Coordinates of C-alpha atoms and ligand atoms in Angstrom, one line a residue:
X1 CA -43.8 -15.6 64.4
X2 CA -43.8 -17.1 60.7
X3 CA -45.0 -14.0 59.8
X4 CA -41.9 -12.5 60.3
X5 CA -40.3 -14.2 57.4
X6 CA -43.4 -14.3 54.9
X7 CA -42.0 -13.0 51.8
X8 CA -45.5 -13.3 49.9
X9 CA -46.3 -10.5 47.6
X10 CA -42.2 -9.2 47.4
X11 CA -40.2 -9.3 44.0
X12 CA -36.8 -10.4 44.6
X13 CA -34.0 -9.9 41.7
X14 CA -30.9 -12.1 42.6
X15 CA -27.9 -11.3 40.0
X16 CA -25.7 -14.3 38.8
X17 CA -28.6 -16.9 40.4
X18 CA -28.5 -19.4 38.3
X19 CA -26.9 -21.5 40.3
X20 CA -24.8 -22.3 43.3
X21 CA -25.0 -19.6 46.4
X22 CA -27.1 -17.4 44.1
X23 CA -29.7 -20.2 43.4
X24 CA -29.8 -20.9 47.1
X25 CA -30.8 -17.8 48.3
X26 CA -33.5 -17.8 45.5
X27 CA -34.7 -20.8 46.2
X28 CA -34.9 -20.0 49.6
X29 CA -36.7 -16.4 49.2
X30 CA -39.2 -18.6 46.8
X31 CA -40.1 -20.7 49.6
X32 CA -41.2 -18.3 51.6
X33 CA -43.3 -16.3 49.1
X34 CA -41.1 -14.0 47.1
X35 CA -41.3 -14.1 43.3
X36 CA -38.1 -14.6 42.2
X37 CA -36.2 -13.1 39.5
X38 CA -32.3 -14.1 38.0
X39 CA -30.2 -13.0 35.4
X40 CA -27.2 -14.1 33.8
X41 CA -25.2 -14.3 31.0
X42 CA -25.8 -17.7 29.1
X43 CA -29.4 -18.6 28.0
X44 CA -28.2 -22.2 28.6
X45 CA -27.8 -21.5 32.5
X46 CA -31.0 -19.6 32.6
X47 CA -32.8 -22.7 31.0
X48 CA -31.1 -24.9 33.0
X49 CA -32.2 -22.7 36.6
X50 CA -35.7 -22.6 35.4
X51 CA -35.9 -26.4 35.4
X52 CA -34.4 -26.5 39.1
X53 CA -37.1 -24.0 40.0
X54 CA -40.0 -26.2 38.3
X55 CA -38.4 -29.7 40.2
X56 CA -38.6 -28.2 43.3
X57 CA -42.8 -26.3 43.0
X58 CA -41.1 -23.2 42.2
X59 CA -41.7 -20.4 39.5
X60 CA -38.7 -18.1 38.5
X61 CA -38.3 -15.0 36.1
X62 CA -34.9 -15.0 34.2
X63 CA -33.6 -12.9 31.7
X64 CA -30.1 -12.0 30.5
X65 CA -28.3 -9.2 31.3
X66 CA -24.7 -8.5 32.4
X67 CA -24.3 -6.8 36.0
X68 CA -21.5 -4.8 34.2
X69 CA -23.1 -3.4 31.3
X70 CA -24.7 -0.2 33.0
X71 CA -27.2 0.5 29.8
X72 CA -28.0 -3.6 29.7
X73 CA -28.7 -3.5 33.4
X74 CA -31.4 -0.2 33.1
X75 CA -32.9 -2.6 29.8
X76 CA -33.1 -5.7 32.1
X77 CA -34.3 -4.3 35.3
X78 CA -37.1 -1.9 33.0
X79 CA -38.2 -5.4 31.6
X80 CA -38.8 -7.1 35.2
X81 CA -40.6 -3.7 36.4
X82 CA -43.0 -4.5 32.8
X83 CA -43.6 -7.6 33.1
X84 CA -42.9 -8.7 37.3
X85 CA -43.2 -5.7 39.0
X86 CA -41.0 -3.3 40.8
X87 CA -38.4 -5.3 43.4
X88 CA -38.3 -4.8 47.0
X89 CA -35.4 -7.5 47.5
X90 CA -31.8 -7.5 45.2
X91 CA -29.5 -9.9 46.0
X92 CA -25.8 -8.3 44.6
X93 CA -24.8 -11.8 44.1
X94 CA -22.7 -12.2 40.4
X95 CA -18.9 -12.4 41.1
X96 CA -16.1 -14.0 39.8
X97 CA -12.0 -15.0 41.1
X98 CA -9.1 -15.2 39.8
X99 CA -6.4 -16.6 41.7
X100 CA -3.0 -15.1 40.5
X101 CA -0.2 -14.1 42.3
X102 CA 0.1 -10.2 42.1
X103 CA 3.5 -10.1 39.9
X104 CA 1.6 -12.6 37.4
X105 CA -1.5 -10.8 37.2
X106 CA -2.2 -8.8 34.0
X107 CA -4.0 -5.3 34.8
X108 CA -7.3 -6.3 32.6
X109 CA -8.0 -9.1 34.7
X110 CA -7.5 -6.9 37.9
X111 CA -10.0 -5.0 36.4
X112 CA -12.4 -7.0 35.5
X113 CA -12.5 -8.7 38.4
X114 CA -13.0 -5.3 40.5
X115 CA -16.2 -4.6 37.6
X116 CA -18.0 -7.5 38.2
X117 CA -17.5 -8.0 41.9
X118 CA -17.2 -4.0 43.0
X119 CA -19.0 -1.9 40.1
X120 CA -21.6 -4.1 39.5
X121 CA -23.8 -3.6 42.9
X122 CA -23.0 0.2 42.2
X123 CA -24.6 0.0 39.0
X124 CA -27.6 -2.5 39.6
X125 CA -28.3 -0.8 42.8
X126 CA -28.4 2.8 41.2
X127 CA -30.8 1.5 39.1
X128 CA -32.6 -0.1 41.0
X129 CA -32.7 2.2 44.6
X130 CA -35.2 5.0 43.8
X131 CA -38.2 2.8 43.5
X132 CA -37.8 1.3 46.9
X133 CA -36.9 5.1 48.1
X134 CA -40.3 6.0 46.5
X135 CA -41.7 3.1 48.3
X136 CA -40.0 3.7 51.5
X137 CA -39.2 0.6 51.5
X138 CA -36.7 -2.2 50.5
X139 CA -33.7 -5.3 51.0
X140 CA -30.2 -5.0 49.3
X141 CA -27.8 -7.8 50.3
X142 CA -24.5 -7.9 48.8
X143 CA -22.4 -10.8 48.4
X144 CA -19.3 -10.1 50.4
X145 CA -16.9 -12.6 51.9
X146 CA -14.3 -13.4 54.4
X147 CA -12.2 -11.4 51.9
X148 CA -14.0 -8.5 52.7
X149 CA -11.7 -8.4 55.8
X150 CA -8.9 -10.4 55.0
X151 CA -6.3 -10.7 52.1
X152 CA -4.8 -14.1 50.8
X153 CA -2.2 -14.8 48.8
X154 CA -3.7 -14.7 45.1
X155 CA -6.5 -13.9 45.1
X156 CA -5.8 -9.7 45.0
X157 CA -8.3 -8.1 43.2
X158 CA -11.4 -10.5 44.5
X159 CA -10.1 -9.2 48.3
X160 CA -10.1 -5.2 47.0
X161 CA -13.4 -5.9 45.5
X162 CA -14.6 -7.7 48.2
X163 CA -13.0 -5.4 51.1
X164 CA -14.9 -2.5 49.1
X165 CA -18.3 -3.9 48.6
X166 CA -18.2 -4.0 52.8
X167 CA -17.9 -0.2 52.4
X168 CA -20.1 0.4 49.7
X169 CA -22.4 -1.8 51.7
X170 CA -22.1 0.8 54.7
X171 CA -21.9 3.8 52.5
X172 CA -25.4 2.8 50.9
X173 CA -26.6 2.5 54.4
X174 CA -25.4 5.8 55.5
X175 CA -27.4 7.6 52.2
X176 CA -30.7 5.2 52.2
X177 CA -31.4 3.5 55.7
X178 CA -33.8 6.9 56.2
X179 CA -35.7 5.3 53.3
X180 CA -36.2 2.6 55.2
X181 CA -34.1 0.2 52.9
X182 CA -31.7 -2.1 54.9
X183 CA -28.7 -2.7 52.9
X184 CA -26.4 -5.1 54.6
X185 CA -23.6 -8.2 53.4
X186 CA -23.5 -11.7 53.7
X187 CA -20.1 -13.0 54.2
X188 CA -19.5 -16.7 53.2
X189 CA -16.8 -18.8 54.4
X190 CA -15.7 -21.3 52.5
X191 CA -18.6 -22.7 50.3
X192 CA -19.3 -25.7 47.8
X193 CA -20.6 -24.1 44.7
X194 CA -18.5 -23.7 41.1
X195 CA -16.1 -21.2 42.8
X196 CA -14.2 -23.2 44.6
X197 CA -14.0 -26.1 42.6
X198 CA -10.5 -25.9 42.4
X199 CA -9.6 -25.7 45.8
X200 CA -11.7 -28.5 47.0
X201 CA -10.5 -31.1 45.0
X202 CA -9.1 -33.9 47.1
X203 CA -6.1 -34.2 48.1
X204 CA -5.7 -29.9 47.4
X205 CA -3.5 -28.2 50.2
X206 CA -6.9 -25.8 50.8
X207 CA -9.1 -28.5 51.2
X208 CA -6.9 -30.1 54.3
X209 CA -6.5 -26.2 55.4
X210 CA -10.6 -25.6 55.0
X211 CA -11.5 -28.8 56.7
X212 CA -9.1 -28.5 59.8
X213 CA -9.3 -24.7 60.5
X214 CA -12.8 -24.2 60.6
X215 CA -14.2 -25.1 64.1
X216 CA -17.5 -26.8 62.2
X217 CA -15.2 -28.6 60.8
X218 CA -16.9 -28.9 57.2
X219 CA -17.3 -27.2 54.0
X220 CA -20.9 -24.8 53.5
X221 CA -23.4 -25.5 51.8
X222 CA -25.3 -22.6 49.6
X223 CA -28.4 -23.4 51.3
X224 CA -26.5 -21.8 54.3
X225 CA -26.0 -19.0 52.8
X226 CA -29.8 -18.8 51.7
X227 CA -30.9 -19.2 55.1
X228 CA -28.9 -16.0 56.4
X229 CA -30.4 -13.8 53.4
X230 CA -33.9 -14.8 54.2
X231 CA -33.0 -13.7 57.6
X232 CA -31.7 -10.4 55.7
X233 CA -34.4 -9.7 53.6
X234 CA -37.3 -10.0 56.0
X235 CA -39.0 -8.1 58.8
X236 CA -37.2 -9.4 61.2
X237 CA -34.1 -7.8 60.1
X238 CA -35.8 -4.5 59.7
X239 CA -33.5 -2.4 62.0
X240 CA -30.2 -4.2 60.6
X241 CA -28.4 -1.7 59.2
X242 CA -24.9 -1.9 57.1
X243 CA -23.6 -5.2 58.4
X244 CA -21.9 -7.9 57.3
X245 CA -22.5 -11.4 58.5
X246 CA -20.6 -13.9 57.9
X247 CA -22.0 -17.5 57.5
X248 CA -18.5 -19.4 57.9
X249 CA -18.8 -22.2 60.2
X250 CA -16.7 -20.3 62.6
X251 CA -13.6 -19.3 60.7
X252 CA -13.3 -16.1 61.0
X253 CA -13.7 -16.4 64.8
X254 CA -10.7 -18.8 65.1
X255 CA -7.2 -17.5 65.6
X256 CA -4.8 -20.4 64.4
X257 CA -7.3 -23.4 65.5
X258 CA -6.1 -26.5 63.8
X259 CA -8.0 -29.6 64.6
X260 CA -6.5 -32.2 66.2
X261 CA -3.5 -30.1 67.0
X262 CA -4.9 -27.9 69.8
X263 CA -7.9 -29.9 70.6
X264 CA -8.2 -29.9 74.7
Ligands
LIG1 P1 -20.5 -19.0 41.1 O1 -21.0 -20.4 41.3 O2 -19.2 -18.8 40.3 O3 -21.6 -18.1 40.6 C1 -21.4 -16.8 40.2 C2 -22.5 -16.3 39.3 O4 -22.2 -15.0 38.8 C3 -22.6 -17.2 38.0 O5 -23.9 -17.5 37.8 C4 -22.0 -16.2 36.9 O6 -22.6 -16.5 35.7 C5 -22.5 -14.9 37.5 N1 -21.9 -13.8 36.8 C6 -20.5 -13.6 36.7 N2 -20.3 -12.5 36.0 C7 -21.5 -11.9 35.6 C8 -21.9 -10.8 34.9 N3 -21.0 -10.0 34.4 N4 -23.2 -10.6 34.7 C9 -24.2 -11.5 35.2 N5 -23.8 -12.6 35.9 C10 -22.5 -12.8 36.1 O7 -20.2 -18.4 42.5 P2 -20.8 -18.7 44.0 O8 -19.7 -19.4 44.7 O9 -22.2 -19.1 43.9 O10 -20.7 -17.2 44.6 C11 -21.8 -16.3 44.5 C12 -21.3 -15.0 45.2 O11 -20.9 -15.3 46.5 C13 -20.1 -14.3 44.5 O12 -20.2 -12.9 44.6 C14 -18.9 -14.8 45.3 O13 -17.8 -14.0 45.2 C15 -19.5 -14.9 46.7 N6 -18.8 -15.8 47.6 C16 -18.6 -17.1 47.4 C17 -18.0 -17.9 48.3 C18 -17.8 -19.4 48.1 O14 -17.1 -20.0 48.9 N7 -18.3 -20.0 47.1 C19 -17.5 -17.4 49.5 C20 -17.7 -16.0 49.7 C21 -18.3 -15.2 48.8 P3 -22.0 -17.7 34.7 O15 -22.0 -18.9 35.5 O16 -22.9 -17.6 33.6 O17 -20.6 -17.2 34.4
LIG2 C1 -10.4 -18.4 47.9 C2 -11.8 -18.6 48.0 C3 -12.5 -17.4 48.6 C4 -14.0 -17.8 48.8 C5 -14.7 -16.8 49.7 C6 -14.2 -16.7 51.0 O1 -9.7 -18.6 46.9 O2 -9.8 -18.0 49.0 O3 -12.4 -18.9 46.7 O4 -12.3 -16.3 48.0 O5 -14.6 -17.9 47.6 O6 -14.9 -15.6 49.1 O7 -15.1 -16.0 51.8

């Protein structure tokens, strides 16, 4: 049964892991065998990830490289096949969020949002597709969200992004499950990482409306995140085709529950 999710001997490249939900899921591929592989942008943060590797027994590959840059990613990615090996598992994890109201919101931030968090996976999973189609066989998970079905007041471009990377999820999966690559979406609810920072501070109006709406009734962590992409990136997932799913303590699933209010 363990053998199901043994990731020994697979090469896993998880973009923008250097820490929260991205460091999670590497962590969590590490643990069960895969050598793991991160990029970012700041050799500070890279540093800084190594070290939480090393604390907890683990060994990780990092370089720098922005998901944006299509010529920078081809340079990273040649440099892991050199000196790692070819990868069987990429995580499409580097995003960013703005949260401006549309009228306020200049069109190069719009933009640059839709880059990072919709061109990106294009571009590192162009690159990287056509040695697990040789290999006839391979993992892409892309960071989606609960955005990736629903809008919310200001935060417009992460939602288009977001809503498209569910279809680019499915379109990939409609060109490249004959390979047999799964390509599929994680969709976080509300998580504690760097992201949401702002919104969780105490006493914030989305804090109260995160902790009383989802029917967990708390917060995620990234490790639960991690735990649905190890799911995602082994065997036992290996007829899991273009899906999202969503690790949200229930949110999604609830239609106007508040706690407290409509408790029976
Ligand atoms: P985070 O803490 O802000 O981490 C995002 C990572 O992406 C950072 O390491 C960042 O690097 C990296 N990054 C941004 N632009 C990049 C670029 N151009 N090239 C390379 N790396 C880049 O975010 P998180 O909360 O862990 O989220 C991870 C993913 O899950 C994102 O796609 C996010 O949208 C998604 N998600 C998060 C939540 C949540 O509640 N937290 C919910 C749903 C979906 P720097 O730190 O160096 O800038
Ligand atoms: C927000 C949040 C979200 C989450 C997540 C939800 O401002 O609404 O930051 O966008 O990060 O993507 O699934």
């Amino acid at each position: 049964m363990n053998d199901l999710f043994d990731l020994t001997g697979k090469i896993a490249l998880i973009t923008g892991g250097t820490h929260g939900i991205g460091m999670a899921i590497g962590m969590v591929l590490g643990k069960a065998g895969a050598k793991i592989c991160v990029n970012d942008l700041h050799d500070a943060k890279l540093q800084s990830c190594k070290d939480a590797y090393k604390k907890e027994g683990l060994d990780v590959y990092t370089l720098k490289f922005d998901v944006t840059d299509e010529k920078d990613v081809d340079k990273g990615i040649s440099e892991i096949e050199k000196n790692v090996g070819t990868i069987d598992i990429l995580v499409n994890n580097a995003g960013i969020i703005k949260r401006v109201p549309i009228l306020d919101m200049p069109v190069a931030d719009y933009r640059q949002v839709i880059d990072v968090d919709l061109v990106s996976p294009f571009i590192v999973s162009k690159r990287v597709a056509p040695k697990m189609i040789e290999k006839r066989s391979g993992k892409i998970i892309n960071l989606c969200s609960m955005m990736s079905v629903y809008g919310r007041n200001s935060v417009s471009a992460y939602a288009a992004a977001k809503g498209g990377l569910k279809l680019l999820t499915e379109s990939m999966t409609c060109e490249w499950a004959k390979y047999n690559i799964q390509i599929n979406g994680v969709g976080p609810g509300y998580i504690v990482t760097a992201q949401t920072g702002p919104i969780r501070e105490n006493g914030h109006p989305f804090n109260d409306l995160v902790m009383t709406r989802t029917p967990a009734g708390r917060w995620g962590q990234p490790e639960d995140v991690g735990h649905a992409a190890l799911f995602l990136a082994s065997k036992a997932a290996d007829f899991v085709n273009g899906q999202v799913l969503y690790v949200d303590g229930g949110i999604l699933a609830n239609f106007g529950y508040v706690k407290g209010e409509n408790d029976l």
